[in-house]
CSV table of C-alpha atoms in Angstrom, one decimal:
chain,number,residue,atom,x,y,z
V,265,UNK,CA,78.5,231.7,249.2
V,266,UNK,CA,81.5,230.6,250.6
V,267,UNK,CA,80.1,227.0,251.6
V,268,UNK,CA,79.3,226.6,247.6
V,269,UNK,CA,83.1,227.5,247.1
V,270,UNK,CA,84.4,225.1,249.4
V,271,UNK,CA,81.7,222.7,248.0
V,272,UNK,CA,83.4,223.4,244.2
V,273,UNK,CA,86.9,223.2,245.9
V,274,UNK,CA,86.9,220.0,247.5
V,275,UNK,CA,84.8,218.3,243.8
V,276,UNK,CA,87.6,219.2,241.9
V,277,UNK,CA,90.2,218.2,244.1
V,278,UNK,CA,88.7,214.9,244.1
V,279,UNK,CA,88.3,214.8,240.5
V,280,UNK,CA,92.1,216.2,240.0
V,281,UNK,CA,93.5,213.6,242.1
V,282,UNK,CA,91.2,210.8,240.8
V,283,UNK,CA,92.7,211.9,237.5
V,284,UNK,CA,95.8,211.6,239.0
V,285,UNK,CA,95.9,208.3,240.2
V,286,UNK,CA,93.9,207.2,237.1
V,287,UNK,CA,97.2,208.2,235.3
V,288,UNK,CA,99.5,207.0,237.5
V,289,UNK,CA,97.7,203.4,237.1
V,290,UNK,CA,97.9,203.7,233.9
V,291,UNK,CA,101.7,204.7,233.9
V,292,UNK,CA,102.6,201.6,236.1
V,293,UNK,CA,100.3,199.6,233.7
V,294,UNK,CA,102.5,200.3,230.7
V,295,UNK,CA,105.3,200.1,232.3
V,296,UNK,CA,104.4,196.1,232.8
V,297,UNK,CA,103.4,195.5,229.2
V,298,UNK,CA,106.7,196.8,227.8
V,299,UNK,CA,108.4,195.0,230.2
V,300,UNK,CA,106.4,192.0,229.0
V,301,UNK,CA,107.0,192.9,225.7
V,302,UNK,CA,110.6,193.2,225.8
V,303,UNK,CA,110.7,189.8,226.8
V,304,UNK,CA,108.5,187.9,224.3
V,305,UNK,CA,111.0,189.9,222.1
V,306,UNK,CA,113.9,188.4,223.4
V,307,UNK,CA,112.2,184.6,223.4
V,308,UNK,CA,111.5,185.5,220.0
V,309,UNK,CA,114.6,186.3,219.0
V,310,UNK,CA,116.1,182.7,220.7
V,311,UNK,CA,114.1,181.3,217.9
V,312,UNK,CA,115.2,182.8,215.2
V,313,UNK,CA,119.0,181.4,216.4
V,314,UNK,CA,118.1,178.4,217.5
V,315,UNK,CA,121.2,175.9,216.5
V,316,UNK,CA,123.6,179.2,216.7
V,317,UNK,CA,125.7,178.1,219.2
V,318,UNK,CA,126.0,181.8,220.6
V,319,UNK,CA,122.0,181.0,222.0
V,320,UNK,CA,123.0,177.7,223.4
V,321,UNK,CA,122.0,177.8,226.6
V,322,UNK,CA,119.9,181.1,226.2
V,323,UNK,CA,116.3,181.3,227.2
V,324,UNK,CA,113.7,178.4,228.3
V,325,UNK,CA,113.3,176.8,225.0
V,326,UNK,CA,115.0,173.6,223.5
V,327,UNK,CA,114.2,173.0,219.7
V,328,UNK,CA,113.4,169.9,217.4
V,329,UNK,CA,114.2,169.4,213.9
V,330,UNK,CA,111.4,167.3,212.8
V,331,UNK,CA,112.6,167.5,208.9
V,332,UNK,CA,116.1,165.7,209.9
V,333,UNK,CA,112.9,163.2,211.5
V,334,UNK,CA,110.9,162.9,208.0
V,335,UNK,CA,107.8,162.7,210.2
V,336,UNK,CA,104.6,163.1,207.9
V,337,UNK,CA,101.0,163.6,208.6
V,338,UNK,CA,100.9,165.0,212.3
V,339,UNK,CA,99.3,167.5,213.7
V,340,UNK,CA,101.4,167.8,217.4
V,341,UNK,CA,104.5,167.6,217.9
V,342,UNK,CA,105.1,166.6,222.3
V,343,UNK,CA,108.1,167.4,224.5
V,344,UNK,CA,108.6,164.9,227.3
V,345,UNK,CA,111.5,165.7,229.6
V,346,UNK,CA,112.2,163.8,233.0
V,347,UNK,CA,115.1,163.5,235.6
V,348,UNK,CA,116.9,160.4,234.8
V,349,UNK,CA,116.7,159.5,238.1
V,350,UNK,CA,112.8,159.1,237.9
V,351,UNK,CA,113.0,161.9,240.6
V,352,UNK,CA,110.5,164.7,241.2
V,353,UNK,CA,107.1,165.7,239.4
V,354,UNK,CA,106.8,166.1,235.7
V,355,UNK,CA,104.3,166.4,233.3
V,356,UNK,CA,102.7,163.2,231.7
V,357,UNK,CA,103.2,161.9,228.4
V,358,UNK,CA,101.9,163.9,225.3
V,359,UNK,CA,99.5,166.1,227.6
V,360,UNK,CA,98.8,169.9,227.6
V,361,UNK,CA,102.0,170.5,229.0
V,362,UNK,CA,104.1,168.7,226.5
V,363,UNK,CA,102.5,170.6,223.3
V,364,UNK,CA,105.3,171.8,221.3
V,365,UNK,CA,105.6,176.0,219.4
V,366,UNK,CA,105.8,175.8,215.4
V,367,UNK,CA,108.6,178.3,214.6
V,368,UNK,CA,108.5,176.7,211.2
V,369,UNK,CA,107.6,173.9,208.5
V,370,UNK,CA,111.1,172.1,210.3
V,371,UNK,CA,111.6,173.4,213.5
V,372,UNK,CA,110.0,172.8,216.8
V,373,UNK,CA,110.1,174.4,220.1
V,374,UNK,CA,109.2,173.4,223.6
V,375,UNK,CA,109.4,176.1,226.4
V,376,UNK,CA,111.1,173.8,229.5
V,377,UNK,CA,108.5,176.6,231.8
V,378,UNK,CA,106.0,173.9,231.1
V,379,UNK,CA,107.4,171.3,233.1
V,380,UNK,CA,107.3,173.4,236.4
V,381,UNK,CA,111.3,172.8,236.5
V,382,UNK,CA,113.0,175.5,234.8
V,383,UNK,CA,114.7,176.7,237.3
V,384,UNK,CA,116.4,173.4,238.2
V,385,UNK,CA,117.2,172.7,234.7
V,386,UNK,CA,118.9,175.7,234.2
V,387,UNK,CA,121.1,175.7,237.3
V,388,UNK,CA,121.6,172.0,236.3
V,389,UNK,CA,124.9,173.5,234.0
V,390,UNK,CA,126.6,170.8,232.3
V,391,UNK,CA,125.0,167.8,234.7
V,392,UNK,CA,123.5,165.3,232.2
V,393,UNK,CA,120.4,164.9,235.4
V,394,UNK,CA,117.7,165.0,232.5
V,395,UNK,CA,116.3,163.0,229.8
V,396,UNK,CA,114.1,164.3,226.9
V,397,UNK,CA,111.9,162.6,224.1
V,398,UNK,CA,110.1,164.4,221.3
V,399,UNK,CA,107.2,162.2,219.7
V,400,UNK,CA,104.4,163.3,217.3
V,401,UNK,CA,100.4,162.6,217.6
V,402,UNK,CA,101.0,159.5,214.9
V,403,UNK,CA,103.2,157.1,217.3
V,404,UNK,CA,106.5,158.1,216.2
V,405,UNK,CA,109.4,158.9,219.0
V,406,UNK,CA,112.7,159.5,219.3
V,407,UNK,CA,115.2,157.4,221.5
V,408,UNK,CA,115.8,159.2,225.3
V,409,UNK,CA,118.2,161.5,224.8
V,410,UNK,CA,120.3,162.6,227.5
V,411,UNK,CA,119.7,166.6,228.5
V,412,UNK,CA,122.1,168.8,230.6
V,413,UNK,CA,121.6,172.7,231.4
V,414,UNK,CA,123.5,173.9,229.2
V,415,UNK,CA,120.9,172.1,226.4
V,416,UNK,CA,118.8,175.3,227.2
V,417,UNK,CA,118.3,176.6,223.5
V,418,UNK,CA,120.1,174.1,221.3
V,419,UNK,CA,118.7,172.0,218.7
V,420,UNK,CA,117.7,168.3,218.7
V,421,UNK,CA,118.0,166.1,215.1
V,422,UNK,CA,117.6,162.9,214.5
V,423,UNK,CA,120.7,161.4,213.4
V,424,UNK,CA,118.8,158.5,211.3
V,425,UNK,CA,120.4,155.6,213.2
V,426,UNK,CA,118.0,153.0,215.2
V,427,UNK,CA,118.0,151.5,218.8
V,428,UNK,CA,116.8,148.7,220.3
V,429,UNK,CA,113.5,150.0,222.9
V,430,UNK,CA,114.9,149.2,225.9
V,431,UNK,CA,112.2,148.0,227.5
V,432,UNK,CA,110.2,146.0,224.4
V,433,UNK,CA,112.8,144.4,221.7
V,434,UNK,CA,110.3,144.0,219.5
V,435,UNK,CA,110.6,148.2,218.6
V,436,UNK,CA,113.2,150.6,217.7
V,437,UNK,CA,113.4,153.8,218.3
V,438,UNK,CA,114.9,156.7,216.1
V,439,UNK,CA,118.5,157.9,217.8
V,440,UNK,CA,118.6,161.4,218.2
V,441,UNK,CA,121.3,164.3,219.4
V,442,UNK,CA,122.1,167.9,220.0
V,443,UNK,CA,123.9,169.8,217.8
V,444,UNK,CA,125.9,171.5,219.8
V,445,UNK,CA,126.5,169.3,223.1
V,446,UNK,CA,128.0,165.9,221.8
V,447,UNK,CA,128.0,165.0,225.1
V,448,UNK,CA,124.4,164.5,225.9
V,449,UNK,CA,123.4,162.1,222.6
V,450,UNK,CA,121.7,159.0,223.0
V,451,UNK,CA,121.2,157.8,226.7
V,452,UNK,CA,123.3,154.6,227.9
V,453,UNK,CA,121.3,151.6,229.1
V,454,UNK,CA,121.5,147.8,229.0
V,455,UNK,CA,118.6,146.5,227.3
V,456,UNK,CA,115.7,143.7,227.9
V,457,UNK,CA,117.8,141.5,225.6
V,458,UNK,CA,121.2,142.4,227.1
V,459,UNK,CA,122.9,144.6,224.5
V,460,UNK,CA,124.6,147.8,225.4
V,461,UNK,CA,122.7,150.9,223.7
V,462,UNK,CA,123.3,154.9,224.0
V,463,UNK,CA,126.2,156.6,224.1
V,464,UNK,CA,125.6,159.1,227.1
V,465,UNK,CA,125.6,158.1,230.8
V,466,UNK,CA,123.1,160.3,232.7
V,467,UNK,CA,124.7,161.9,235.6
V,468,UNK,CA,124.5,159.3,238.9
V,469,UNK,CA,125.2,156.4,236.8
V,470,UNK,CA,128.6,154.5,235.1
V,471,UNK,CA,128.8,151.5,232.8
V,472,UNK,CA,129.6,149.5,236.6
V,473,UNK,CA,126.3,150.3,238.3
V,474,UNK,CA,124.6,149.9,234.7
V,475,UNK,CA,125.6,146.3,234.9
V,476,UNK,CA,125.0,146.2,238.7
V,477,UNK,CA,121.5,147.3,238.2
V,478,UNK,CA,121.3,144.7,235.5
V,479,UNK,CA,122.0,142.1,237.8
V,480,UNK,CA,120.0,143.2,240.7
V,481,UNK,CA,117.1,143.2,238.6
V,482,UNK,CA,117.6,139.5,237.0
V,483,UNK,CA,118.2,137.7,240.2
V,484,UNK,CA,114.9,137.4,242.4
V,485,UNK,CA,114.3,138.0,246.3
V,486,UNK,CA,114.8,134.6,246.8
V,487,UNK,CA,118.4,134.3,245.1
V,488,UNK,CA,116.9,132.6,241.6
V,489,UNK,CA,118.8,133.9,239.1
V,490,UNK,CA,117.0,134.5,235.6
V,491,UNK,CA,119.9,132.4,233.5
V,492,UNK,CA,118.5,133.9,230.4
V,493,UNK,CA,119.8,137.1,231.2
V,494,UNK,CA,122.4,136.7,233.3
V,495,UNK,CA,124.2,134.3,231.5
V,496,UNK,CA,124.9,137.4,229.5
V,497,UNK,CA,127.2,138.9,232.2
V,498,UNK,CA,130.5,138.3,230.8
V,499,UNK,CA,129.5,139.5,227.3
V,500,UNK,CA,128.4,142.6,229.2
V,501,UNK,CA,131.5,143.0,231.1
V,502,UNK,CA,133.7,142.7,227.9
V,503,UNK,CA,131.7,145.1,226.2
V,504,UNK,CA,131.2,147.4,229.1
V,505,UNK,CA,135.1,146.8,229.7
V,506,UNK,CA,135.0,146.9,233.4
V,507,UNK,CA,136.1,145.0,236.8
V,508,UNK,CA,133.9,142.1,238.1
V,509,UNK,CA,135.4,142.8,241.6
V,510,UNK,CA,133.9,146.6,240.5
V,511,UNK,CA,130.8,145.7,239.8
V,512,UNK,CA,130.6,143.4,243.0
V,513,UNK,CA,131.7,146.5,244.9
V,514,UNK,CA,128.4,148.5,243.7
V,515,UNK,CA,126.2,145.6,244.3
V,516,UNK,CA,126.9,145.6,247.9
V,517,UNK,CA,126.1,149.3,248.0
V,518,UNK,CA,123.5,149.2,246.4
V,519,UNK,CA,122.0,146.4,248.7
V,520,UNK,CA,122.6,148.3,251.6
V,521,UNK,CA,120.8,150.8,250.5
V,522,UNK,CA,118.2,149.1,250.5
V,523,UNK,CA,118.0,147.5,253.7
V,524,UNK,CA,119.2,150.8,255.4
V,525,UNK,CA,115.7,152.8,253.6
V,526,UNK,CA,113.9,149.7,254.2
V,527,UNK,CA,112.6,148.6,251.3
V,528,UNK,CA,114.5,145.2,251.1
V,529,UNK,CA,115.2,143.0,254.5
V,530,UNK,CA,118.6,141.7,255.0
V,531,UNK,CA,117.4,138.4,254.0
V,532,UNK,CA,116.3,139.2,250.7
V,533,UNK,CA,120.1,141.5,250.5
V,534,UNK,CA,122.3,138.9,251.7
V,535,UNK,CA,120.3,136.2,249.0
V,536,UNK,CA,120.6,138.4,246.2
V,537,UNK,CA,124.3,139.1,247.5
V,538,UNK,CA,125.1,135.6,247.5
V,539,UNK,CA,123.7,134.3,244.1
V,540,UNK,CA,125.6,137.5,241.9
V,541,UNK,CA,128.8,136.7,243.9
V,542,UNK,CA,128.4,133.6,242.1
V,543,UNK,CA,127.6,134.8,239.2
V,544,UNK,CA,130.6,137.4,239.1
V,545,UNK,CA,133.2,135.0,240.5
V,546,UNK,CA,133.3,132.9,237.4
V,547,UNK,CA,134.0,135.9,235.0
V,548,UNK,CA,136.9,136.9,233.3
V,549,UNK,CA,138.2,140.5,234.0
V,550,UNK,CA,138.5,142.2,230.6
V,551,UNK,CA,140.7,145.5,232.7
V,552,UNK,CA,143.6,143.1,233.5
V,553,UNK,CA,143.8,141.1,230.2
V,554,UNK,CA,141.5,138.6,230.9
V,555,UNK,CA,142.5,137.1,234.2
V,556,UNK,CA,139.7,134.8,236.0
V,557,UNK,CA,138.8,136.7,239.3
V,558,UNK,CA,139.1,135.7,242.4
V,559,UNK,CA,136.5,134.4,244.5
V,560,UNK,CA,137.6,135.2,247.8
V,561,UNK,CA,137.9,138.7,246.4
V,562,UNK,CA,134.7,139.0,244.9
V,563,UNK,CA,133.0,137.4,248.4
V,564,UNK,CA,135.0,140.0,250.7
V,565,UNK,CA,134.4,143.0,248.1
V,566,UNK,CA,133.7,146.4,250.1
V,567,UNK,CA,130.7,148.0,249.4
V,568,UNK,CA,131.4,151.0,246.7
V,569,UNK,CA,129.4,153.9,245.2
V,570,UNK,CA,130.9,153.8,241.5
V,571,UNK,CA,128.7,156.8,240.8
V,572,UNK,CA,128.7,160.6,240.7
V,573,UNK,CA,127.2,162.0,243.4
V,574,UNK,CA,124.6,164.3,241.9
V,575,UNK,CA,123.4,165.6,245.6
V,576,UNK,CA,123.1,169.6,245.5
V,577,UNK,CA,122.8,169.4,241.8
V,578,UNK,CA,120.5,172.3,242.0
V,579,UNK,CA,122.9,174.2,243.3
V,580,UNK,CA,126.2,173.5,241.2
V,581,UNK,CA,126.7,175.0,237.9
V,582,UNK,CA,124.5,177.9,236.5
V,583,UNK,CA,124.0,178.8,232.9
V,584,UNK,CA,123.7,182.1,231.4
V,585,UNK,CA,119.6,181.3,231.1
V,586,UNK,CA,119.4,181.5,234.5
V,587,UNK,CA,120.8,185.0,235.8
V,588,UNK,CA,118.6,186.0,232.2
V,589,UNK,CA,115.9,184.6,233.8
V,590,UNK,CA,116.3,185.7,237.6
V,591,UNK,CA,117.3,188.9,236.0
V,592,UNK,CA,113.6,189.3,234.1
V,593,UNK,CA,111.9,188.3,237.0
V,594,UNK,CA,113.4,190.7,239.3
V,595,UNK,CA,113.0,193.7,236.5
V,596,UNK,CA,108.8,192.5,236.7
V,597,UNK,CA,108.5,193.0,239.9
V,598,UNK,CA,110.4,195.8,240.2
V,599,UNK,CA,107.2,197.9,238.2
V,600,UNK,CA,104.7,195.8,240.2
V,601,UNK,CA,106.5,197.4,243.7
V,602,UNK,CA,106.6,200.7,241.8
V,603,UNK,CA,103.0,200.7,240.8
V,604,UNK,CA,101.6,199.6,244.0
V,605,UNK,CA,104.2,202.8,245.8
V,606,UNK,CA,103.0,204.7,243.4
V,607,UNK,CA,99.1,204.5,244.2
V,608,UNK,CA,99.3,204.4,247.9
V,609,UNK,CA,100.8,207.7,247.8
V,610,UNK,CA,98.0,209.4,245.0
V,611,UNK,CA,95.5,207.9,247.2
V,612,UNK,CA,97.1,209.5,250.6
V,613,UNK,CA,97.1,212.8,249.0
V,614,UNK,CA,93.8,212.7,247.9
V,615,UNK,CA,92.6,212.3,251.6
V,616,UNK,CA,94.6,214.7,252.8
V,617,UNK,CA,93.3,217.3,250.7
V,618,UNK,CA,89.2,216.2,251.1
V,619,UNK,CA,90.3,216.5,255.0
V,620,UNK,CA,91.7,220.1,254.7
V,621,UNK,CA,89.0,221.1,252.6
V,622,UNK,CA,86.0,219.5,255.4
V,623,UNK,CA,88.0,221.7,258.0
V,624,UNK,CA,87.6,224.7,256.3
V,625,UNK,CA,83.9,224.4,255.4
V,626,UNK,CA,83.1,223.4,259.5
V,627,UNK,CA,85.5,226.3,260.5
V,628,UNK,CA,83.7,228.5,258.8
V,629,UNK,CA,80.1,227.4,259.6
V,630,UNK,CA,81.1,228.2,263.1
């Protein structure tokens, strides 16, 4: 009799405490999908502001006004986004990643999550490190537009003005900003036909190593200069309004750069060196009313990083996105720890109590 007791005792302890941690499961389970829950609320919610500048900078979403665009007929609207810098791994143009949310017949959205790089965007702050284009599946694009940070849920609109393509003359692109960061509009370049386009200079780069660049890229290992283009470098200078001996300066950083990562001998540097000192020395300096420069000068110029330095961009700056985000992540896995505590214990109890009852039934057998 008493073995068919213990027998009875130790089923429905094991069927209480499977019960028990059944629940428990369960418990920790809802727990994670109302804390999912509460967040696709709140990324919900970003939408419905999106252009309020109190959401600027809220969230993982930037937006796209594709009526300010008149785009007609598509079925896809993409996100590309890129460091400026051509730094670091991003999605590719128009793929799966670059699929952009309808939040409505003229508004767009593109969750930055998809580019692997939110974090770094968001601690970016007001760093213009990024570039962003928003095209359609029928050909049409906007110009690169310069992205900071603190872009993190404003709107982009196309403001209706065209720029030369950069790279291919023979197309122009639609200009585009943000509604609420003026300073990240249009991105700053010198074109394939030598005119001055953009309005914002991503972060690493000034209208002197624009120019320097310019140069660098016209004038061949051997020291041949392409005349076609840089025969175009006091018109660039006047319009840039900088300093020859300035732009001289960033050449010959630039050019040891080069030869200290290897990827240029000095005898390619010191060609290339010696064809844009010629080049530069018989320009006009447009910061000091037009004097002719002096050659010496321009031959003896010290070797000068006109940019920012962007190094430990990551860490600089942080946006309230990102203590939101950190903030979510930490509250997830805060019911994941929970849940798993929660089980081990149920589980050890459960043991315990089949052990007890074994003892009993053995004890009393003997």
């Amino acid at each position: 009799m008493f073995k068919k007791v213990m027998s009875l005792a130790l089923a429905s302890t094991l069927v209480l405490s499977a019960g028990a941690f059944a629940a428990s499961a369960a418990e920790a389970e809802d727990a994670v999908a109302a804390n999912d829950e509460s967040a696709v609320a709140a990324d919900d919610s970003s939408a419905v502001a999106a252009g309020d500048e109190s959401q600027v900078g809220a969230g993982t979403k930037i937006y796209f006004d594709v009526k300010s665009a008149g785009w007609k007929n598509f079925s896809k609207i993409y996100c590309h986004v890129w460091r400026a810098d051509g730094t670091g791994k991003w999605p590719s143009w128009q793929t799966k990643k670059e699929v952009c949310k309808k939040e409505s017949d003229d508004l767009y959205s593109y969750d930055i999550t998809k580019t692997g790089n939110a974090e770094e965007i968001q601690n970016a702050g007001s760093k213009n490190l990024y570039c962003v284009i928003f095209s359609a599946d029928t050909q049409v694009q906007i110009y690169n537009t310069i992205m900071n940070g603190n872009c993190i849920g404003d709107t982009v609109y196309v403001t209706g003005n065209k720029i030369e393509n950069p790279k291919d003359s023979s197309k122009t692109d639609t200009e585009a900003a943000w509604k609420n960061h003026p300073e990240c509009g249009p991105q700053k370049v010198i074109t394939s036909t030598s005119k001055v386009v953009g309005t914002a200079l991503a972060d690493g780069t000034t209208d002197v190593t624009l120019l320097a660049d310019y140069l660098l890229d016209y004038v061949s290992d051997d020291g041949t200069a392409d005349t076609s283009k840089t025969d175009k470098t006091q018109d660039l200078i006047n319009q840039l309004k900088i300093s020859p001996l300035a732009v001289m300066s960033n050449v010959n950083f630039k050019l040891e750069g080069f030869v200290k990562e290897e990827t240029m001998t000095q005898d390619v540097a010191n060609k290339k060196k010696a064809t844009i000192e010629g080049i530069l020395g018989k320009c006009t300096d447009p910061t000091k009313g037009g004097e002719k420069v002096n050659q010496d000068e321009i031959n003896n110029a010290e070797a000068t990083n006109d940019a920012a330095d962007t190094s430990g961009s990551s860490n600089d700056g942080s946006s309230n996105s990102g203590s939101s985000s950190n903030g979510s992540s930490s509250g997830s896995n805060s019911v994941q720890s929970g849940q798993e505590t929660t089980i081990f214990f149920v589980f050890a109890g459960v043991m315990v109590a089949a052990a007890g009852v074994f003892f009993l039934v053995r004890r009393r057998e003997n």
